[in-house]
Amino acid sequence: VRDSLLKGMLGADIVGFHTFDHARHFLTSCKRFLGLQYHSRKGGTLMIDYRGRPVLIAVSHVGIEPQLLKERTASIQVKQMAARLRDAARGKKVIASVDELQRLKGI
């Protein structure tokens, strides 16, 4: 399962993390379990070559505005949508992401 999860993540062009520590643990796991090497490129970007293509490892701190989030999640429309999503995903694992350019749209 572990190898499949790592390989699945490496299927993306960019794998992002909130902190450098999280990225470092991911890179170490790719090296230890998949035998992959990572390296830094000009400008300090981290890359892993996977199946003949580069995968960018990004670190991007994502903050939230608690009051705005509280207000938005209190609306009836959001509550109804959340209930539909919970029903649709019942018994499944859901992985969410944050879009780099539109941080709240990717959730």
Short mmCIF file of C-alpha atoms in Angstrom, two decimals:
data_model
loop_
_atom_site.label_atom_id
_atom_site.label_comp_id
_atom_site.label_asym_id
_atom_site.label_seq_id
_atom_site.Cartn_x
_atom_site.Cartn_y
_atom_site.Cartn_z
CA VAL A 1 0.00 0.00 0.00
CA ARG A 2 2.80 2.40 0.93
CA ASP A 3 4.57 2.05 -2.43
CA SER A 4 1.29 2.44 -4.32
CA LEU A 5 0.50 5.63 -2.44
CA LEU A 6 3.93 7.11 -3.17
CA LYS A 7 3.74 6.11 -6.84
CA GLY A 8 0.25 7.58 -7.10
CA MET A 9 1.43 10.89 -5.69
CA LEU A 10 4.37 10.88 -8.10
CA GLY A 11 1.89 10.64 -10.96
CA ALA A 12 1.25 14.37 -10.45
CA ASP A 13 3.43 17.07 -11.99
CA ILE A 14 3.66 18.88 -8.64
CA VAL A 15 3.44 17.42 -5.14
CA GLY A 16 2.97 20.12 -2.53
CA PHE A 17 3.41 20.19 1.22
CA HIS A 18 2.68 22.76 3.93
CA THR A 19 6.11 22.53 5.53
CA PHE A 20 9.63 21.61 4.47
CA ASP A 21 9.65 18.83 7.08
CA HIS A 22 6.69 17.16 5.37
CA ALA A 23 8.42 17.46 1.98
CA ARG A 24 11.64 16.08 3.45
CA HIS A 25 9.81 13.03 4.86
CA PHE A 26 8.18 12.43 1.48
CA LEU A 27 11.53 12.67 -0.31
CA THR A 28 13.13 10.31 2.20
CA SER A 29 10.27 7.82 1.74
CA CYS A 30 10.67 7.95 -2.06
CA LYS A 31 14.38 7.25 -1.67
CA ARG A 32 14.03 4.52 0.93
CA PHE A 33 11.03 2.63 -0.45
CA LEU A 34 11.19 3.30 -4.21
CA GLY A 35 14.94 3.81 -4.64
CA LEU A 36 14.41 7.24 -6.22
CA GLN A 37 16.89 10.09 -6.02
CA TYR A 38 15.90 13.70 -5.53
CA HIS A 39 17.90 16.79 -6.28
CA SER A 40 17.62 20.54 -6.19
CA ARG A 41 17.54 22.60 -9.34
CA LYS A 42 18.46 26.17 -10.09
CA GLY A 43 16.44 28.47 -7.88
CA GLY A 44 16.21 25.93 -5.07
CA THR A 45 13.35 23.82 -6.41
CA LEU A 46 13.29 20.16 -5.41
CA MET A 47 12.73 17.54 -8.08
CA ILE A 48 12.35 13.78 -8.32
CA ASP A 49 12.79 12.05 -11.66
CA TYR A 50 10.00 9.49 -11.90
CA ARG A 51 9.45 7.34 -14.97
CA GLY A 52 11.49 9.69 -17.14
CA ARG A 53 9.84 12.94 -16.13
CA PRO A 54 10.48 15.51 -13.41
CA VAL A 55 8.10 15.86 -10.48
CA LEU A 56 8.32 19.20 -8.65
CA ILE A 57 8.19 19.03 -4.86
CA ALA A 58 6.71 22.31 -3.59
CA VAL A 59 6.43 23.78 -0.11
CA SER A 60 3.60 26.28 0.23
CA HIS A 61 2.25 27.49 3.53
CA VAL A 62 -1.51 27.78 3.37
CA GLY A 63 -3.30 29.90 5.92
CA ILE A 64 -6.99 30.36 6.51
CA GLU A 65 -9.12 33.20 7.77
CA PRO A 66 -11.00 31.55 10.67
CA GLN A 67 -13.85 34.07 10.86
CA LEU A 68 -14.51 33.94 7.10
CA LEU A 69 -14.40 30.14 7.15
CA LYS A 70 -16.79 30.03 10.11
CA GLU A 71 -19.23 32.38 8.37
CA ARG A 72 -19.15 30.48 5.07
CA THR A 73 -19.55 27.04 6.63
CA ALA A 74 -22.56 28.25 8.64
CA SER A 75 -24.62 28.90 5.49
CA ILE A 76 -27.43 26.49 4.64
CA GLN A 77 -26.01 25.97 1.11
CA VAL A 78 -22.66 24.79 2.49
CA LYS A 79 -24.34 22.54 5.05
CA GLN A 80 -26.47 20.94 2.31
CA MET A 81 -23.46 20.47 0.03
CA ALA A 82 -21.43 18.95 2.87
CA ALA A 83 -24.25 16.49 3.59
CA ARG A 84 -24.37 15.46 -0.10
CA LEU A 85 -20.59 14.96 -0.18
CA ARG A 86 -20.67 12.88 3.03
CA ASP A 87 -23.43 10.71 1.57
CA ALA A 88 -21.59 10.27 -1.74
CA ALA A 89 -18.33 9.35 0.02
CA ARG A 90 -19.77 7.06 2.68
CA GLY A 91 -17.40 4.15 3.22
CA LYS A 92 -14.68 5.71 1.06
CA LYS A 93 -11.50 7.61 1.82
CA VAL A 94 -11.42 11.13 0.41
CA ILE A 95 -8.21 13.03 -0.35
CA ALA A 96 -8.56 16.80 -0.73
CA SER A 97 -6.12 19.28 -2.19
CA VAL A 98 -5.51 22.99 -2.19
CA ASP A 99 -5.04 24.64 -5.57
CA GLU A 100 -1.84 26.70 -5.63
CA LEU A 101 -3.43 29.62 -7.50
CA GLN A 102 -6.89 29.65 -6.01
CA ARG A 103 -6.33 28.36 -2.52
CA LEU A 104 -9.95 28.00 -1.40
CA LYS A 105 -11.32 26.58 -4.67
CA GLY A 106 -9.25 23.39 -4.52
CA ILE A 107 -10.51 22.26 -1.13
#
